Amino acid sequence: MTRTDPRVVRSRAAVLAAATQLLATDGVAGTTIEAVAARSGVAKTTIYRHWPDQRALVRDAFGVALPMPAAPDTGTLAGDLLALATGLARALADSPADADAVLDALAGPLFHRRYVTGGPLDEGAIRRAADLACHSCCQDRHRSA
């Protein structure tokens, strides 16, 4: 059994906490390695030791902020989608962003891609939808301030 160094656990936790905070306040574009290092107090070299680039760090930070729920099986597509949306809404309830706006901004492009254009819901499409939702909600917050 391999034991993880407690310093590694602490630094990863500090980096993910800082990245999650930056995502909520500054969006994906503002969640740079430099900004995360400054906010977390963890050296950039340490961050790069755990994440090869900003994209990987942002992906893991989204996973911390909005963990992927287990796929529901209610017996119907409508029930499954409702269960997923409800779980996501609960996860967003503590977020500084407006949950309805985030859900609208996130679900719209995915729904359009799947049911209007028939495009695949691959990792790229999901990442673009998440980036757009985050950017949209951060812009809305800055406009209303």
C-alpha angles and dihedrals in degrees: 000000000000116000118213117227108251090225089060091050091049095047093047091049092049092049094048092047091051093045092050091051091049092049090055095047106029106020127227094309091056094048096087125156088247093052092046091049091050094048097042099040089229118130118252090237090058091049091051089050089064102031123034094209146352093274093059092046093049091048091053092045090053087050090055094044096042110018114202108257122226111267107264121226107200093153096255135066090232091053092047093050092047091051091049093047091047092051092048092048090052091050090051094047091088093044119106088232124086104264094213092052092048093049091048093048093046101041097042099068092040093049091046093049094048102039106023106035097020091226121155122266093229127157092270093054092047092048092049091049091050092047092049092047092049093046092046094050093045091050091050090051092050092049093052094047 
